Amino acid sequence: MVRKGDAKLIRELNRSIILDIIRKQGPISRAEISKVVQISPTTVASCINALMEDSLVMESGTGVSSGGRKPILVQLNPNDRFLIGVAVNASKITIAAFNLYATVQKKISHSLRNETYSDVCDFLITRLKDFLAGFEQKDNCLGISITFQGIVDANKGVVVYNPKLNMSNVSLKDKIEAALHIPTYIDNDTNGSLLAEKGYGHYQQAKNLIYVTIGDGVGASILVNDAIYRGYLGGAGEFGHTTINFNGPVCECGNIGCLENYVSWQATQSRIEEELSQGKQSILSDVLKKKGQLTIETFHQAVLQQDPLALSIMDNIAFYLGVGLVNIINLFNPEKIIVGGELANNNPYFIQKLNEFVLKHSLETHTENFEILPSSFGDDSEVIGAASVLLHDLFHSTIR
């Protein structure tokens, strides 16, 4: 028996499949699309007409004839429509406009260390209104896609738990849509980064991937047989809150000895300051005296300059994160692990140390052809990840 709504679902799936083929293989003829996706020419033609009406696809010349008239080719129309990607972490909000190839067209960041506002939602809505004011054709916006650290119910658009921003069960999707009247998507930040890798990165062919992010916090996203594993209540991937030391410090989540307390930027910054206060020699000492605070960028520069203290602390981070990664490798047996986030981006020394550790300590059967690799997008990985939540609904509904 065909359920009510099945025909509409099939049309939507066909549309996503055809649009993705056009994105990847265009310019391409309607007949070739029909062969590739094994959908009838009539259905393909109908879907393409609808996509052209929505300005998502356009005709682009003719192809080579195999006898008879030359076929008319179609391709993605990437710049007629746009979307907004928003990456929110504990220290800043980054807002960017993207075309349909996930290319950044405009980007701006706002610090979250400024305490002139009391509610992250109100602050975010104000910043989005300011950002959208720069676009003449707001109706061409396909949607707003926002990623947060912590536990997110992507289906309901609710930030379930984010201790760093003191958010609990916040219906952010409803709030944004009520204020801006634009379709809004919400997801966990690391899930977004994994979707970006699958859609646009260097690792699109892998079906069993794990993406780990390390910066303000530590999280993981798990791709199993080409589908994101979200867990029973959407809370899978809280890698930073796995316990590695029951005699360790109390974490903000209430547990003791969480991994995040040993490898996050906050933990790293505290350790650097403690070492310097004990008289350790480092170029970071001068930075702290001049600027009053350390940044991830200055820490990276010290690592690149092979500062002994910076290298020692980087080795320590690689050790603790490596312990966690060994457990992930032995548990999930992924093809690859991608490590992104502000502490890992543009840091080949760190990636090398992680590879050395996990190859030494993981099961041999699990590390054949295995490698830990950096993010495809570097410093833009978070905001491209945010945009990818919406883009994957558009192109890849099957892996959501």
Tab-separated table of N, CA and C in Angstrom, residues 85-89 92-98 101-109 145 147 189-190 192-197 200-201 211 213 297 300 338-346 374-389 391:
chain	number	residue	atom	x	y	z
A	85	GLY	N	25.535	30.930	6.224
A	85	GLY	CA	26.068	29.968	7.180
A	85	GLY	C	26.563	30.686	8.414
A	86	VAL	N	26.227	30.157	9.580
A	86	VAL	CA	26.613	30.783	10.851
A	86	VAL	C	27.269	29.745	11.752
A	87	ALA	N	28.497	29.997	12.155
A	87	ALA	CA	29.201	29.107	13.081
A	87	ALA	C	29.318	29.813	14.430
A	88	VAL	N	28.771	29.178	15.472
A	88	VAL	CA	28.782	29.759	16.817
A	88	VAL	C	29.631	28.874	17.726
A	89	ASN	N	30.676	29.457	18.312
A	89	ASN	CA	31.423	28.725	19.342
A	89	ASN	C	31.462	29.557	20.614
A	92	LYS	N	33.147	33.286	19.608
A	92	LYS	CA	32.731	34.177	18.522
A	92	LYS	C	31.604	33.576	17.688
A	93	ILE	N	30.947	34.473	16.946
A	93	ILE	CA	29.957	34.097	15.943
A	93	ILE	C	30.509	34.520	14.594
A	94	THR	N	30.582	33.573	13.647
A	94	THR	CA	31.027	33.889	12.298
A	94	THR	C	29.851	33.711	11.351
A	95	ILE	N	29.560	34.753	10.572
A	95	ILE	CA	28.452	34.741	9.623
A	95	ILE	C	29.025	34.900	8.222
A	96	ALA	N	28.588	34.054	7.288
A	96	ALA	CA	29.091	34.138	5.913
A	96	ALA	C	27.975	33.860	4.924
A	97	ALA	N	28.081	34.499	3.752
A	97	ALA	CA	27.183	34.216	2.635
A	97	ALA	C	27.905	33.284	1.671
A	98	PHE	N	27.160	32.318	1.132
A	98	PHE	CA	27.728	31.306	0.239
A	98	PHE	C	26.912	31.199	-1.038
A	101	TYR	N	28.068	26.421	-4.575
A	101	TYR	CA	29.278	25.599	-4.545
A	101	TYR	C	30.011	25.738	-3.211
A	102	ALA	N	29.340	26.274	-2.206
A	102	ALA	CA	29.900	26.469	-0.861
A	102	ALA	C	31.105	27.405	-0.897
A	103	THR	N	31.107	28.354	-1.824
A	103	THR	CA	32.165	29.359	-1.911
A	103	THR	C	31.770	30.570	-1.072
A	104	VAL	N	32.670	30.992	-0.194
A	104	VAL	CA	32.395	32.151	0.657
A	104	VAL	C	32.377	33.418	-0.189
A	105	GLN	N	31.293	34.176	-0.093
A	105	GLN	CA	31.173	35.428	-0.831
A	105	GLN	C	31.352	36.655	0.069
A	106	LYS	N	31.017	36.485	1.328
A	106	LYS	CA	31.146	37.587	2.289
A	106	LYS	C	31.192	36.975	3.677
A	107	LYS	N	32.060	37.476	4.550
A	107	LYS	CA	32.194	36.876	5.886
A	107	LYS	C	32.519	37.953	6.913
A	108	ILE	N	31.961	37.779	8.111
A	108	ILE	CA	32.239	38.701	9.207
A	108	ILE	C	32.145	37.937	10.531
A	109	SER	N	32.950	38.317	11.509
A	109	SER	CA	32.933	37.661	12.826
A	109	SER	C	32.620	38.667	13.918
A	145	SER	N	21.717	28.639	7.943
A	145	SER	CA	22.181	27.353	8.480
A	145	SER	C	23.160	27.641	9.614
A	147	THR	N	25.402	26.341	13.118
A	147	THR	CA	25.962	25.234	13.902
A	147	THR	C	26.420	25.726	15.262
A	189	ASP	N	28.168	21.563	15.435
A	189	ASP	CA	29.234	22.103	14.596
A	189	ASP	C	30.087	21.014	13.937
A	190	THR	N	30.376	19.944	14.664
A	190	THR	CA	31.226	18.907	14.097
A	190	THR	C	30.481	18.099	13.046
A	192	GLY	N	28.350	19.431	11.056
A	192	GLY	CA	28.443	20.320	9.901
A	192	GLY	C	29.780	20.181	9.186
A	193	SER	N	30.859	20.109	9.957
A	193	SER	CA	32.193	19.971	9.358
A	193	SER	C	32.330	18.654	8.602
A	194	LEU	N	31.740	17.596	9.143
A	194	LEU	CA	31.775	16.310	8.452
A	194	LEU	C	30.962	16.362	7.157
A	195	LEU	N	29.807	17.010	7.193
A	195	LEU	CA	29.005	17.170	5.985
A	195	LEU	C	29.761	17.965	4.924
A	196	ALA	N	30.545	18.959	5.353
A	196	ALA	CA	31.354	19.742	4.413
A	196	ALA	C	32.396	18.865	3.737
A	197	GLU	N	33.029	17.991	4.504
A	197	GLU	CA	34.037	17.094	3.925
A	197	GLU	C	33.399	16.145	2.919
A	200	TYR	N	32.155	18.561	-0.186
A	200	TYR	CA	33.037	19.457	-0.929
A	200	TYR	C	34.523	19.243	-0.642
A	201	GLY	N	34.857	18.378	0.302
A	201	GLY	CA	36.245	18.235	0.719
A	201	GLY	C	37.015	17.176	-0.037
A	211	TYR	N	35.156	12.761	12.153
A	211	TYR	CA	35.702	14.124	12.169
A	211	TYR	C	35.810	14.560	13.622
A	213	THR	N	37.010	17.726	16.131
A	213	THR	CA	37.367	19.137	16.183
A	213	THR	C	37.945	19.467	17.549
A	297	GLU	N	46.656	31.709	17.547
A	297	GLU	CA	47.563	32.086	16.461
A	297	GLU	C	48.993	32.268	16.966
A	300	HIS	N	50.427	28.868	17.702
A	300	HIS	CA	50.830	28.205	16.457
A	300	HIS	C	52.167	28.751	15.955
A	338	ILE	N	39.563	12.746	10.420
A	338	ILE	CA	39.920	14.116	10.058
A	338	ILE	C	39.947	14.927	11.342
A	339	VAL	N	41.016	15.661	11.557
A	339	VAL	CA	41.125	16.513	12.747
A	339	VAL	C	41.143	17.973	12.310
A	340	GLY	N	40.126	18.710	12.738
A	340	GLY	CA	40.017	20.130	12.420
A	340	GLY	C	39.841	20.948	13.680
A	341	GLY	N	39.479	22.206	13.517
A	341	GLY	CA	39.346	23.099	14.656
A	341	GLY	C	40.577	23.980	14.781
A	342	GLU	N	40.459	25.027	15.560
A	342	GLU	CA	41.488	26.069	15.594
A	342	GLU	C	42.848	25.568	16.070
A	343	LEU	N	42.879	24.587	16.960
A	343	LEU	CA	44.172	24.077	17.420
A	343	LEU	C	44.839	23.166	16.392
A	344	ALA	N	44.053	22.584	15.500
A	344	ALA	CA	44.607	21.632	14.529
A	344	ALA	C	44.869	22.249	13.163
A	345	ASN	N	44.113	23.294	12.805
A	345	ASN	CA	44.246	23.872	11.472
A	345	ASN	C	45.648	24.438	11.258
A	346	ASN	N	46.187	24.211	10.066
A	346	ASN	CA	47.504	24.732	9.691
A	346	ASN	C	48.585	24.320	10.691
A	374	PRO	N	44.278	16.398	8.043
A	374	PRO	CA	43.734	17.710	8.409
A	374	PRO	C	42.451	18.020	7.651
A	375	SER	N	41.711	18.982	8.125
A	375	SER	CA	40.500	19.430	7.439
A	375	SER	C	40.840	19.959	6.047
A	376	SER	N	39.900	19.806	5.121
A	376	SER	CA	40.088	20.307	3.758
A	376	SER	C	40.013	21.826	3.689
A	377	PHE	N	39.433	22.458	4.713
A	377	PHE	CA	39.075	23.872	4.587
A	377	PHE	C	39.806	24.808	5.553
A	378	GLY	N	40.675	24.269	6.384
A	378	GLY	CA	41.458	25.118	7.276
A	378	GLY	C	40.597	25.995	8.155
A	379	ASP	N	40.910	27.292	8.188
A	379	ASP	CA	40.218	28.214	9.092
A	379	ASP	C	38.760	28.455	8.715
A	380	ASP	N	38.367	28.092	7.495
A	380	ASP	CA	36.966	28.260	7.085
A	380	ASP	C	36.120	27.019	7.349
A	381	SER	N	36.712	25.998	7.973
A	381	SER	CA	36.002	24.723	8.117
A	381	SER	C	34.710	24.864	8.919
A	382	GLU	N	34.714	25.684	9.980
A	382	GLU	CA	33.510	25.818	10.808
A	382	GLU	C	32.355	26.439	10.033
A	383	VAL	N	32.640	27.536	9.333
A	383	VAL	CA	31.544	28.256	8.676
A	383	VAL	C	31.101	27.529	7.401
A	384	ILE	N	32.019	26.851	6.696
A	384	ILE	CA	31.618	26.025	5.560
A	384	ILE	C	30.808	24.832	6.066
A	385	GLY	N	31.175	24.334	7.230
A	385	GLY	CA	30.387	23.272	7.850
A	385	GLY	C	28.971	23.727	8.152
A	386	ALA	N	28.838	24.956	8.630
A	386	ALA	CA	27.500	25.487	8.903
A	386	ALA	C	26.674	25.537	7.627
A	387	ALA	N	27.254	26.062	6.549
A	387	ALA	CA	26.528	26.146	5.278
A	387	ALA	C	26.169	24.756	4.753
A	388	SER	N	27.020	23.777	5.019
A	388	SER	CA	26.819	22.438	4.473
A	388	SER	C	25.605	21.735	5.061
A	389	VAL	N	25.154	22.157	6.242
A	389	VAL	CA	23.940	21.559	6.815
A	389	VAL	C	22.764	21.795	5.870
A	391	LEU	N	23.085	22.834	2.598
A	391	LEU	CA	23.426	22.314	1.267
A	391	LEU	C	23.233	20.813	1.176
